[in-house]
Structures are given as structure tokens and as C-alpha cells.
Coordinates of C-alpha atoms in Angstrom, one line a residue:
Chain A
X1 CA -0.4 0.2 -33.0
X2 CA -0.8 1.3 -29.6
X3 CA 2.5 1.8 -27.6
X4 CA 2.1 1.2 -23.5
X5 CA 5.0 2.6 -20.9
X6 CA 4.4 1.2 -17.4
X7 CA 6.1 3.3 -14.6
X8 CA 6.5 1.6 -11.3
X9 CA 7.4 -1.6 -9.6
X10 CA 4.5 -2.5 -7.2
X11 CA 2.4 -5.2 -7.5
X12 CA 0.1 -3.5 -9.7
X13 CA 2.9 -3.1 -12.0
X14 CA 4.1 -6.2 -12.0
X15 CA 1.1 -7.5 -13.0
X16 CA 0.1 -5.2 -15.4
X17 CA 3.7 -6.0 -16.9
X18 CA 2.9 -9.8 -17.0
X19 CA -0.2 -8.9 -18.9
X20 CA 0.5 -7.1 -21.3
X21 CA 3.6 -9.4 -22.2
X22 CA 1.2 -12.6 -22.3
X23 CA -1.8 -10.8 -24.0
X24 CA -2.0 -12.3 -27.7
X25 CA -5.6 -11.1 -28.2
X26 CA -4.6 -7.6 -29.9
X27 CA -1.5 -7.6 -32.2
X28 CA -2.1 -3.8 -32.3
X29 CA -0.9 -3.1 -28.9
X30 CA 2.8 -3.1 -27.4
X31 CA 4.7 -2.9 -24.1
X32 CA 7.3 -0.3 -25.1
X33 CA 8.6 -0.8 -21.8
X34 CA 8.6 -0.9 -18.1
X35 CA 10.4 2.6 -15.8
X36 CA 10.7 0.5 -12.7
X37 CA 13.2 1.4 -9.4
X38 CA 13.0 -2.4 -8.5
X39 CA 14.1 -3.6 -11.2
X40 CA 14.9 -7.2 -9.6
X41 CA 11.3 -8.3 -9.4
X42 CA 10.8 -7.2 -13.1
X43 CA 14.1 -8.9 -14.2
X44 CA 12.9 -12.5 -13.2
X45 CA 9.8 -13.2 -15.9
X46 CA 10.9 -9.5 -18.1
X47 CA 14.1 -9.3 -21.0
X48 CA 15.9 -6.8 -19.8
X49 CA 15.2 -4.9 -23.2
X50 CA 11.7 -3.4 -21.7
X51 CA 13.3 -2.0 -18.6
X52 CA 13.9 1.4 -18.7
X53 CA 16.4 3.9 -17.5
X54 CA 15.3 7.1 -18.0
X55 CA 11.8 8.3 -18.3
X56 CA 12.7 9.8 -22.1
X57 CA 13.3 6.5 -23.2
X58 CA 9.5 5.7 -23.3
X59 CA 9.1 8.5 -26.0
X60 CA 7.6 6.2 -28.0
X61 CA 4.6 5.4 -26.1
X62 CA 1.6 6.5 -26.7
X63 CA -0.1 5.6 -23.4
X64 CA 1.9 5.9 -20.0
X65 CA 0.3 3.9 -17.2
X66 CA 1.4 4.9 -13.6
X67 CA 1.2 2.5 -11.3
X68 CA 2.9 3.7 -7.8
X69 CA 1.6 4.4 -4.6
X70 CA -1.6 6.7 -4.5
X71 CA 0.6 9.5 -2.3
X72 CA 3.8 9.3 -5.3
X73 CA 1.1 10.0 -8.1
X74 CA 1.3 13.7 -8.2
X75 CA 5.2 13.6 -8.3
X76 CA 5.5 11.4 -10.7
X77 CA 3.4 12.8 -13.1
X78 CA 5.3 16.0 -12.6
X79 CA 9.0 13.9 -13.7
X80 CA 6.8 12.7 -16.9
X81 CA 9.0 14.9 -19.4
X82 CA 5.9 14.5 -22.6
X83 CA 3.1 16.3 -23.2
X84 CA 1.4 14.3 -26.4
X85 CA 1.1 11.2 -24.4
X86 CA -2.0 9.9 -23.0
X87 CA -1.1 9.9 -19.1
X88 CA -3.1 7.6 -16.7
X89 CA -3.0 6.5 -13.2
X90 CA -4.0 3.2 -11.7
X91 CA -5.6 4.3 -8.7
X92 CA -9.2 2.8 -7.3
X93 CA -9.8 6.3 -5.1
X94 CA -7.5 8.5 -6.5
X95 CA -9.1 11.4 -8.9
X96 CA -8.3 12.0 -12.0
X97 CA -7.2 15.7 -11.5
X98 CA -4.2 14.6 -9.5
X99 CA -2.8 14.8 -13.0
X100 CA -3.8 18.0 -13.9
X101 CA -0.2 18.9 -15.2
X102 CA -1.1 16.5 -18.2
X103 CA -4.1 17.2 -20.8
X104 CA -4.6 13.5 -21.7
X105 CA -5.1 12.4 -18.8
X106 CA -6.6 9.3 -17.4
X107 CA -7.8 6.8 -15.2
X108 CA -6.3 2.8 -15.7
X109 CA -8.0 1.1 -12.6
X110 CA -8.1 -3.1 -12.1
X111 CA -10.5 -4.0 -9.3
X112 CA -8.3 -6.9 -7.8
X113 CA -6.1 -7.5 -4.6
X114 CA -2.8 -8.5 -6.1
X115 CA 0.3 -10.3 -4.6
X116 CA 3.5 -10.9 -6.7
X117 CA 3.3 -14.3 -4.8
X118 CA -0.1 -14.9 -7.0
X119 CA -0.8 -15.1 -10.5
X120 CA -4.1 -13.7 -11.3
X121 CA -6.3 -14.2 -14.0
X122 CA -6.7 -10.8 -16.0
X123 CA -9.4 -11.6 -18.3
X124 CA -11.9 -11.7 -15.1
X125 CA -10.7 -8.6 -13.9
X126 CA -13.0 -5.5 -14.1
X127 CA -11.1 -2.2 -15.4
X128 CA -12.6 0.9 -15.3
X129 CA -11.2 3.8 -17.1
X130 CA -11.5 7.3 -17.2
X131 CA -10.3 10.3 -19.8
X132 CA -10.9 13.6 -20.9
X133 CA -11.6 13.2 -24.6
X134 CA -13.6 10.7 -26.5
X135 CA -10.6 9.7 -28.8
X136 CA -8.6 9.4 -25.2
X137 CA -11.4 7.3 -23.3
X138 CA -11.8 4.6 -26.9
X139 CA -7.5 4.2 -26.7
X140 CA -7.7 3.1 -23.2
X141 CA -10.8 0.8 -23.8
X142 CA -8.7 -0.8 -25.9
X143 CA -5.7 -1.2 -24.3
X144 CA -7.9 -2.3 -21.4
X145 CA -9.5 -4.9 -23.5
X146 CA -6.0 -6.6 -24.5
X147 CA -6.2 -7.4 -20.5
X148 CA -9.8 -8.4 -19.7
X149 CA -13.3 -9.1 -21.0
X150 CA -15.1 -6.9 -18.0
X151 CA -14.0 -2.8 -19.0
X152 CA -16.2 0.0 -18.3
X153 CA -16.6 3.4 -18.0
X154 CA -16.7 5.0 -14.3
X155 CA -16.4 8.9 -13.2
X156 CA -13.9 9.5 -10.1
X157 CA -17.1 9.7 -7.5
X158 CA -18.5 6.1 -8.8
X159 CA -14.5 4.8 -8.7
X160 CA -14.0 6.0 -4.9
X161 CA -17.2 4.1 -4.4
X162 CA -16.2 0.8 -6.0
X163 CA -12.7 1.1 -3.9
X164 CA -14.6 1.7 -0.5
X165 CA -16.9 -1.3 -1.5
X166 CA -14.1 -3.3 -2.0
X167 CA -12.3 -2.3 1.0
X168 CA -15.0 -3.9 2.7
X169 CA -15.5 -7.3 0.5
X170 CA -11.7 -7.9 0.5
X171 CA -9.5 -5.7 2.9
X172 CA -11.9 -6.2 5.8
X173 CA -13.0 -10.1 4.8
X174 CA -9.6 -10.9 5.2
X175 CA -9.8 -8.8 8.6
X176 CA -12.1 -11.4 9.7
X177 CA -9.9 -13.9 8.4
X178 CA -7.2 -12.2 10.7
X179 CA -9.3 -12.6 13.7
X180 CA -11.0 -16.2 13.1
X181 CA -7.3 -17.5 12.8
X182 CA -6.5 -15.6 16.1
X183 CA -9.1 -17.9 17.7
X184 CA -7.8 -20.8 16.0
X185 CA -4.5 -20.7 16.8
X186 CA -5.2 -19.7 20.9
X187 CA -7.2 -23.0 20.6
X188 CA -5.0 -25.5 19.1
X189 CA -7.6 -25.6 16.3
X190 CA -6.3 -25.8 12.6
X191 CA -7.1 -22.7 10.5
X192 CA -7.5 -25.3 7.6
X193 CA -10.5 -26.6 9.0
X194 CA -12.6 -23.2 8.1
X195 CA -11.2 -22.7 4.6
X196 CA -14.1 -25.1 3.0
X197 CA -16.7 -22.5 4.7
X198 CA -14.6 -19.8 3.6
X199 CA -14.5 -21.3 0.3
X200 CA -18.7 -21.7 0.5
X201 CA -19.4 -18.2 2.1
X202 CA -17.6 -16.5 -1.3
X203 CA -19.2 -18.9 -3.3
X204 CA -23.0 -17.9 -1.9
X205 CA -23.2 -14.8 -2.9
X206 CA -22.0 -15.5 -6.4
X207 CA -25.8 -16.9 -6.7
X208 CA -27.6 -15.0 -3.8
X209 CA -27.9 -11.2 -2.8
X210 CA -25.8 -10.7 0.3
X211 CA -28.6 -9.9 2.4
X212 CA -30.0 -13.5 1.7
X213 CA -27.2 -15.3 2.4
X214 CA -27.0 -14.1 5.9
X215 CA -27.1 -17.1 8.6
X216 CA -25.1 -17.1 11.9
X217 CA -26.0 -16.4 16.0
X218 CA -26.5 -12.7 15.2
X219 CA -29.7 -12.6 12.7
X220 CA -30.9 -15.1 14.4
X221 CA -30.5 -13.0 17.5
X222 CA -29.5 -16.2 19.3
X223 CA -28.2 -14.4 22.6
X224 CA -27.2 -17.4 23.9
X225 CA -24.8 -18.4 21.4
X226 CA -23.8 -14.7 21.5
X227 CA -23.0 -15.1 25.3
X228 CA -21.0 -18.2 25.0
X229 CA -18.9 -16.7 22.1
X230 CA -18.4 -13.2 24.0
X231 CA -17.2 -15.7 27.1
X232 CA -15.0 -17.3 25.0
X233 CA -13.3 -14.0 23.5
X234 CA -13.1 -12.0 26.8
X235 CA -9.0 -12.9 27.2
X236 CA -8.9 -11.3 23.1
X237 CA -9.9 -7.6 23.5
X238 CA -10.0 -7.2 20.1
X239 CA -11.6 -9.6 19.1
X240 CA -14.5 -9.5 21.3
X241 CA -15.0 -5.4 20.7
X242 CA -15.3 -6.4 16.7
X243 CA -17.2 -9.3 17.7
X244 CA -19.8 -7.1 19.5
X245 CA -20.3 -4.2 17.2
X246 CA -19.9 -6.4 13.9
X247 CA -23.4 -8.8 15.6
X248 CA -25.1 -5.5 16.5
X249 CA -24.5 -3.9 13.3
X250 CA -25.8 -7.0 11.4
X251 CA -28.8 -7.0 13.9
X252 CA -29.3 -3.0 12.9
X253 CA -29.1 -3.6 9.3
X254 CA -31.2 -6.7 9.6
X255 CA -34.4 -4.7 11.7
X256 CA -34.3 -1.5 10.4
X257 CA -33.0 -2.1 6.7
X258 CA -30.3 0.7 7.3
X259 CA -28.9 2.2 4.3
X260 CA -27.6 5.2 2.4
X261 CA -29.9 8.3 3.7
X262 CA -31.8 10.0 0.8
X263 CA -29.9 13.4 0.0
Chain B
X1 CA -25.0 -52.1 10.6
X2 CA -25.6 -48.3 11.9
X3 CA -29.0 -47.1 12.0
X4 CA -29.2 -43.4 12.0
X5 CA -32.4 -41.4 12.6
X6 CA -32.4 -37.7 12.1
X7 CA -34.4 -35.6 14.2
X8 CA -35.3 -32.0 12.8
X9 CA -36.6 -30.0 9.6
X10 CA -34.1 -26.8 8.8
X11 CA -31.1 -26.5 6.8
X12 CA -29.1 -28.9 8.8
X13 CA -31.2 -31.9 9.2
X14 CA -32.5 -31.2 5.0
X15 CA -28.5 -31.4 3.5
X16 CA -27.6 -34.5 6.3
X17 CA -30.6 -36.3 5.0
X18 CA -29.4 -35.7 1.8
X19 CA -26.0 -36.6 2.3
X20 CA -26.8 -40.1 3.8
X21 CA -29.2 -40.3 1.7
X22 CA -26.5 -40.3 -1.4
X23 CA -23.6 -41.8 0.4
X24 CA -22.5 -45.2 -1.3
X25 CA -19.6 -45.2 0.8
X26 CA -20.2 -47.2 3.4
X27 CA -22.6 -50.2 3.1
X28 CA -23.1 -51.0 6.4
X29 CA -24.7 -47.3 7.7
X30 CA -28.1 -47.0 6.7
X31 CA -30.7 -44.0 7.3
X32 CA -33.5 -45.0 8.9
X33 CA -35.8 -41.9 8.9
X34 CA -36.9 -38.6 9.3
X35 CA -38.6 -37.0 11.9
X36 CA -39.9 -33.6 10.4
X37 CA -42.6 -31.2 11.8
X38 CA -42.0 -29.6 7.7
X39 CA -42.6 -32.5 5.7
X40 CA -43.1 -30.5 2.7
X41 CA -39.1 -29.8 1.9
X42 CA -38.1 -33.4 2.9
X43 CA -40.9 -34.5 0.1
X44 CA -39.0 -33.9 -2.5
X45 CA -36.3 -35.9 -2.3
X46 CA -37.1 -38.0 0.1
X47 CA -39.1 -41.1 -0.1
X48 CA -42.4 -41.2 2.3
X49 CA -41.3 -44.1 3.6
X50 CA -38.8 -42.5 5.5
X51 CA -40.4 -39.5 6.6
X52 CA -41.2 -40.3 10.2
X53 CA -44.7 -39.1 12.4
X54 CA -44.0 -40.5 15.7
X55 CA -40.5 -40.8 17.3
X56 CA -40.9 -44.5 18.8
X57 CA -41.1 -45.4 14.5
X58 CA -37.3 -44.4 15.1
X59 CA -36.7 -47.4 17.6
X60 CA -34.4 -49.5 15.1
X61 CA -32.1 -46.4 15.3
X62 CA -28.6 -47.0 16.7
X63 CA -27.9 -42.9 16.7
X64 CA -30.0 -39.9 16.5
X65 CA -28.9 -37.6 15.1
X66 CA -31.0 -33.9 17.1
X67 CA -30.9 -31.1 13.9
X68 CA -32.7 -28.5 15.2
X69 CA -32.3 -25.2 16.8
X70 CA -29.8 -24.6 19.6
X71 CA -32.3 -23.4 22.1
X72 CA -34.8 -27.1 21.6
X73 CA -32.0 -29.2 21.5
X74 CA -32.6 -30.0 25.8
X75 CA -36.2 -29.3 24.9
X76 CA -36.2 -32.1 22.1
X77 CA -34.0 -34.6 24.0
X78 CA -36.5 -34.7 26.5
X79 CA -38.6 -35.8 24.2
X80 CA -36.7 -39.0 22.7
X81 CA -38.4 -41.9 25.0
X82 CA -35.1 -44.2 24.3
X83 CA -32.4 -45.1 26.4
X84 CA -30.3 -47.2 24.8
X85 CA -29.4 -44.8 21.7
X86 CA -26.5 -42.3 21.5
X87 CA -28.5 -39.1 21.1
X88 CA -26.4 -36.2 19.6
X89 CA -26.5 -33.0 18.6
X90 CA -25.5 -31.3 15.5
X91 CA -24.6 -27.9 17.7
X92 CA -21.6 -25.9 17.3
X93 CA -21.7 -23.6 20.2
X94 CA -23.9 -26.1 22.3
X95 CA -22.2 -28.1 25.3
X96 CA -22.6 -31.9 24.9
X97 CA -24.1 -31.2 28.5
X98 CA -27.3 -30.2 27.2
X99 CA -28.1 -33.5 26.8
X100 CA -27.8 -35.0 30.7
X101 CA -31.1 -36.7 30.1
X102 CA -29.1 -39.5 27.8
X103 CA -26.6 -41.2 29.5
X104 CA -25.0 -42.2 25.4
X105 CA -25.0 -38.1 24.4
X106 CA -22.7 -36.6 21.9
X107 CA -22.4 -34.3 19.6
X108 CA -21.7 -34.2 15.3
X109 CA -21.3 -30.9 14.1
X110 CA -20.5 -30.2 10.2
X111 CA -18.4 -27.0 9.6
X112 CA -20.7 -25.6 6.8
X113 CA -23.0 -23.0 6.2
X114 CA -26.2 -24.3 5.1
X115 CA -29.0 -22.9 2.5
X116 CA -31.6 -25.2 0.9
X117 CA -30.8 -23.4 -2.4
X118 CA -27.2 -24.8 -2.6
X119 CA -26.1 -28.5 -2.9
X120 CA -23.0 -28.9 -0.4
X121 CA -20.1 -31.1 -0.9
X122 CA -20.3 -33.2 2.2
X123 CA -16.8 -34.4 1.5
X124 CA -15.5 -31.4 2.2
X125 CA -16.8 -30.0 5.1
X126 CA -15.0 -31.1 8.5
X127 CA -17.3 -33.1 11.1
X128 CA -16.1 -32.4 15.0
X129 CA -17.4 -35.2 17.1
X130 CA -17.4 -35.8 20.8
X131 CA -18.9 -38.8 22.9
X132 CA -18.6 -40.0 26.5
X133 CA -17.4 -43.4 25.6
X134 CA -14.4 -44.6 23.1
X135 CA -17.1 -47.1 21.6
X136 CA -20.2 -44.2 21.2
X137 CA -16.9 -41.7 19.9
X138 CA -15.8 -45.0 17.3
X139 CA -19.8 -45.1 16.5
X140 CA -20.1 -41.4 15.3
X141 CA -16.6 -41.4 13.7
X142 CA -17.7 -43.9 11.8
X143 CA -21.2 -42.4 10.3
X144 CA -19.3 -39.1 10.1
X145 CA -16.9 -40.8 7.7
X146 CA -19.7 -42.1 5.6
X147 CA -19.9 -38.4 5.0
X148 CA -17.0 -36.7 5.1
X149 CA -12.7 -37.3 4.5
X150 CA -12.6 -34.4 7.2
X151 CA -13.6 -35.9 11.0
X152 CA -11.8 -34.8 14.4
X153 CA -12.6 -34.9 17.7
X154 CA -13.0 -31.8 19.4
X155 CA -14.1 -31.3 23.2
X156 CA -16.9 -29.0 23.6
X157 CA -14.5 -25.7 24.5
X158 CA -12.6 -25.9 21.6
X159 CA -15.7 -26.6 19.3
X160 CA -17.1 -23.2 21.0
X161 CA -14.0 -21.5 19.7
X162 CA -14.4 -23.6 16.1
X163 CA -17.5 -21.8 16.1
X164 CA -16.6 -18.7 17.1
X165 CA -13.8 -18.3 14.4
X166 CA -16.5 -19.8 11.9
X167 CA -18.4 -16.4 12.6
X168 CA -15.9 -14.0 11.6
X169 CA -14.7 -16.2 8.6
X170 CA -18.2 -16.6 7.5
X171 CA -21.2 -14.8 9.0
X172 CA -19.5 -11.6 9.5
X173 CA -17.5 -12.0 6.1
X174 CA -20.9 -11.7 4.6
X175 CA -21.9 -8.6 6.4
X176 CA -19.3 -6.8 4.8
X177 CA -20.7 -8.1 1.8
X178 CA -23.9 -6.2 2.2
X179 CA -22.2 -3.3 3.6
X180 CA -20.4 -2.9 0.7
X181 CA -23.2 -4.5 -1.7
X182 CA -24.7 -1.1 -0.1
X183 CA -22.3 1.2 -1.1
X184 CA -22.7 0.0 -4.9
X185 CA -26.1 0.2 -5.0
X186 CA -26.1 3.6 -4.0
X187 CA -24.1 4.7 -6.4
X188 CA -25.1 3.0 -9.4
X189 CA -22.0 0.7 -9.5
X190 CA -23.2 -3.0 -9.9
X191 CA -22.2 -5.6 -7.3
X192 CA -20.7 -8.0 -10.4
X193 CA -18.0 -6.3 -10.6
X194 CA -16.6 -7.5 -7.1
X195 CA -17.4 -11.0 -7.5
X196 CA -14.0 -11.8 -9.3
X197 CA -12.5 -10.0 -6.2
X198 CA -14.4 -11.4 -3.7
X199 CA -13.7 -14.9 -5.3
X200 CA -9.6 -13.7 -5.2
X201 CA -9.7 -12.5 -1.7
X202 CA -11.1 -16.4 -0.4
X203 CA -8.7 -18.2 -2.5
X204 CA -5.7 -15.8 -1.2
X205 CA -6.1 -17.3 2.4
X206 CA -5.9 -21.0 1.3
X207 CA -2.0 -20.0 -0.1
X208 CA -0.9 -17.3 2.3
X209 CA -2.0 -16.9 6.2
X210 CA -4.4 -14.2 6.9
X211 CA -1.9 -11.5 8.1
X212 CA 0.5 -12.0 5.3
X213 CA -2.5 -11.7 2.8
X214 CA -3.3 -8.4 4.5
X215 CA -3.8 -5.0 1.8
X216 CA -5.6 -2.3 1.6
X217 CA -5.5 1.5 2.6
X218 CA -6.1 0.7 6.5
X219 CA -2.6 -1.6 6.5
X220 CA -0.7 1.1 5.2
X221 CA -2.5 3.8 7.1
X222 CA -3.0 5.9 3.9
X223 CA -4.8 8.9 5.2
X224 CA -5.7 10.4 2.6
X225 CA -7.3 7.1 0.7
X226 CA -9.2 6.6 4.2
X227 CA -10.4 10.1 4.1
X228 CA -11.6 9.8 0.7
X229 CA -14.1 6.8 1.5
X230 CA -15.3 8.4 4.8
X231 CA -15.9 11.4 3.0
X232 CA -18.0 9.3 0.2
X233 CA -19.9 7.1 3.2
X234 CA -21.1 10.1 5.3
X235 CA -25.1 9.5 4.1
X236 CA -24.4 6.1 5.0
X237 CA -23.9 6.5 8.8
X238 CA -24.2 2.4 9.5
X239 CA -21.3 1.7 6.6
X240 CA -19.1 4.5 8.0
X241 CA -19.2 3.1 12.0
X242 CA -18.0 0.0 10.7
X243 CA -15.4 1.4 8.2
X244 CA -13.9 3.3 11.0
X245 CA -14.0 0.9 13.6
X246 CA -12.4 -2.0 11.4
X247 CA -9.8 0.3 9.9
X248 CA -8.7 1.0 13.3
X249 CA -8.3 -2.9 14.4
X250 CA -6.8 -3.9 11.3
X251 CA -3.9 -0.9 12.1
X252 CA -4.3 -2.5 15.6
X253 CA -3.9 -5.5 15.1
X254 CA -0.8 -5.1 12.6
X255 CA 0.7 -2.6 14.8
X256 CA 1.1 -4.1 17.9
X257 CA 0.6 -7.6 17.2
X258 CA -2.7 -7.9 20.2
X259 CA -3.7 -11.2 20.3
X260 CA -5.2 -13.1 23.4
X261 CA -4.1 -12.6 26.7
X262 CA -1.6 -14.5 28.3
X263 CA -3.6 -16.7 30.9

């Protein structure tokens, strides 16, 4: 039996909570409980049993997952009063070492944008993990596995690369999405009409490589459709700077197959 | 009956072809043919019949329908020796304008992004039309609806701005998708992994608006995650210009609510 402590009450918590709770698949792994300030949140789906108090009531845990903002890590891991517990964060670019105070220590990381508005499906979710032992590294793949089908193994340098990559393929997607419903909504256009294409453009690149899958004015280096859209935009400064560097930067990559630089 | 003729061989003409093709909808449209300089791609679904070598075979046509790219589309309706036909377009950034030459012009542009690789769901995808007469506007409505649950009328402004806004959701969406397809491969991570997340980010916007579905380090301006992906895309000079510049409009953007100016 493998005991899990959750400490925090974010969104990555509150998922993590959820999932654990609903996870049938391994009878050999328990939510001890849930250390949470915000304990409302927790208190609509969780019996009031798992939420803890006091950080020594999770003594029986064998794992403690911290999921709190990347900057509270540190300090939290220094309130953590055990020293036989396996002691992981939930961070995407945070290193391990930021819980250096703690020998079994660890890495917990689901690759997904979470909203407590949104249920999410955990068994699609990739988790990468990270410890300093063997024994450490096959306790969370297990744990991990009770949540999702897609776990692997990724060193802090490869997980700060798999957070910037998704920055861009969600954070700064739905930055576009920002600015496309901007244009809409100066236009007495409905935003609903692009969520079919939005819906489309995801589903592309699920079957081909990005770089295929480009279309639009810009790698066609269709100037005039460029001009009519950079007349449109010139009463939204913002928009029309992004637009701008966003067409040349897909013109760059598209002529000079830009990439990393060889070290 | 509506006879409709399609003038054009890419992506566009190919999936309306299709989709008139295969619509049982409405009885009383019919397609009438093709006129293709690439025969080859129409050949395999089309019957030869309909593939058309001169454009006077496409006299019985009531509308015809100009699929090419924007820059022939005045080029192309000077070469349609009819008068009595409503010639349109199929442009979203083009002006109806830019076809004078036909006193009957118009224009019927599906919201999609097209590959020949990928079936679309014609259903789905929103049609703008415009006309110069209620009767042509009634015509296109009509044939658009043997397509599509989705048909408005938009003037040719607004269907500038649709097109605009489809950009950012969609052509730029995908350059952050090789941008950060780029990151990955660089450091051995593979793309899968952001697929779920990808899929997650689209589905986000159809729920919550844009702004509200907002996350990320950039949104919170935390520093110190920022710095840790800047530090990891310094060989990757192209990734980095963009990471910075977006960052910056997304804390923009949140901070001081810019949006177009006031006319």
C-alpha cells in the first residue's frame, strides 16, 4: 500500500485530489489526505475526513505531493516536518533541487492546463517524474500510473523544455485566441464562428507534423492579403505589432528552416 | 433547380466538389462541373463526366463558384465569357469588388482550413455570403445551405476582419506549434506528449472566453519560470524573439485591458 498526502489547493491540487479519489485501477494506493488553506474548493466533491489540519497529520504518507505555486515550493518543503517520506513537487520548470532540504526527493509533473471549472480526463495526461533513487523513481511510477496510461521518465533540463514547449502550444494559442476574439468582437462578428477552425487546426496536427500543416497569407507570402489585414488592425496596436512579427517569423522559419543552433 | 459550376483546382475548389458532390440535402441543387487545370486530384473521386476542359461546357450553370488563388480571382473572372451568371468568389480577404467585370458578383467563403489529406465536415464550417441583389444573396444562401447549418451574411469589411481573426486562431496557432514542436525535438522530448494538451487548450475556448481561459507563467508574470525558459531557448534565437515578444502582450494585454481604439 502506497499512502499519498497532497499539500495545496490550486488547481493542480484539486485535480490531483479528484484523481486519486476516482482512481479504481490500483487498490494498493491511498489518498491519506489533502493539507489545503482553501479548504472550500476541496470541501464540495472531498469528505471532510481527508482534509488536514496540520502538516503532522499526514505522518502516514508515504509520498507527499506538493502542488503550490512554483515561488511557495522552497518554503513549503521547509514546513514539511518528515524526513522518511518521499517528497515531490509538481512543477513543469521547477528543478528538483528546490527540495534539497529532503533526500527523497522528487518530481510529480502533469502536462495539462487545468481549470477547476473543467474536468479533465487523467488517463490522457502525460506525467513525468523524477527521483533520486531507483526504489524512489518505481514508487512514483506507480502512483503516477493509478492517474494515467502516458508516465515517463524526464531529467529537470528535458522538463523545462517540455514546459517552454507548452507554453507555446497552449499559453500562447490561447494568446491568439485572445487576440482573434479582440477582432471579433470590434467587428460585431461572433467568436463562435471560428471555434469549428479552432477545433480543425488542433485536430491537424494530431495526424500531420506542424510544419505541414501550415496554410494562411504568410507562407504563402500573399502581401496583399497581408496589407489588407495590417489595414484592418492599424486602430489595434497590439494586435497589428503581433500580427507583423508572428507573419515574419513564420516567413523566417518557412525560408531558412530556422532552428536550435548546433552547440 | 441550381446549377453550380466550380472554377479552380486547390484545396478549396477539391473539398467543395466534394461536399456537393455528397450532399443529399437538397434535391433541387445540382453540380454541374469542374473546371480544373489539375485533373489528376479531381480524378479520383470525381466522375470524368464532370471534369470540365472549356469554360463555355459550364453554360447550364446558374452560379460559379471562382476557387482559386486570391491574386487570379480578377484574372480568372475575366475569363468567364457569361453574363447572365452570378460569379463569386470563395475569398476571405478579397473585396466582392474584384469582380466589376460581372454585374451578378458575390462572394461564398467557408470558414475552414483546407488540406487534401483530411475529410472536412462541411456541416460545420460557417459559409459568409454577400451578393448585390436580395434574389443573387437568396441564390447563394440557398447552395450554401446545401452545405452547411452555419450561413450568414457578412459585407466584405467584416469578412476581412473574419479572416483576419481566423489567422491568429488558426495559422498563427499553428506556428506556435512548430515553435514549440522545435523546442521538443531539440531536446529529445517527443511532440506526443502535447497532443492531449493541445487538444485541452482548443476545447477550453468553446466553454470559457479566451481571456478567462488565460494560464501560464507570462499571466502571472512569474519571473523566475520566464527566466528559466529563456535561459533554455538561448541556441534557439527564432523561439526566443517570439517567447519574449508574446510574453510581453499577453502581460499587455491582461494588464491594461488594450484593445482597439476608440474611432
Amino acid at each position: 500500500m502506497i499512502r499519498i498526502g497532497i499539500v495545496g489547493s490550486g488547481r493542480v491540487a484539486y485535480h490531483l485530489t479528484k484523481g486519486f479519489l476516482n482512481s479504481s485501477l490500483h487498490k494498493d494506493i491511498r489518498l491519506e489526505g489533502v493539507y489545503a488553506r482553501d479548504k472550500v474548493t476541496l470541501s464540495t466533491f472531498l469528505p471532510s475526513a481527508f482534509i488536514i489540519n496540520d502538516l503532522e497529520d499526514l505522518k502516514n504518507a508515504d509520498v507527499l505531493l506538493i502542488a503550490v505555486s512554483d515561488e511557495a515550493i522552497n518554503e513549503v518543503s521547509f514546513l514539511i516536518p518528515f524526513t522518511d517520506k518521499i517528497i515531490a513537487h509538481t512543477s513543469g520548470s521547477t528543478p528538483m533541487e528546490v527540495l534539497s532540504k529532503h533526500d527523497r526527493r522528487g518530481v510529480f509533473y502533469p502536462l495539462q492546463t487545468f481549470s477547476k471549472e473543467k474536468n479533465v480526463v487523467w488517463n490522457e495526461i502525460p506525467i513525468a517524474i523524477e527521483a533520486t533513487s531507483v526504489t524512489d523513481e518505481a514508487i512514483l511510477q506507480k502512483i503516477a500510473s493509478a492517474l494515467s496510461g502516458n508516465v515517463l521518465r524526464l531529467n529537470s533540463e528535458q522538463r523545462v523544455a517540455l514546459h517552454a514547449s507548452a507554453v507555446f502550444v497552449a499559453n500562447f494559442v490561447n494568446h491568439m485566441f485572445v487576440l482573434g476574439h479582440e477582432i471579433c468582437k470590434k467587428n460585431n462578428i461572433s467568436f463562435e464562428l471560428l471555434k469549428p477552425l479552432i477545433k480543425e487546426t488542433a485536430q491537424k496536427v494530431i495526424t500531420l507534423s506542424p510544419k505541414e500543416a501550415q496554410t494562411g497569407p504568410a507562407v504563402r507570402f500573399d502581401h496583399q492579403t497581408i496589407e489588407r489585414h495590417k489595414t484592418l488592425l492599424h486602430s489595434f496596436p497590439e494586435g497589428l505589432y503581433l500580427y507583423d512579427v508572428i507573419t515574419k517569423s513564420i516567413q523566417n522559419v518557412h525560408k531558412n528552416n530556422i532552428s536550435f543552433s548546433q552547440k
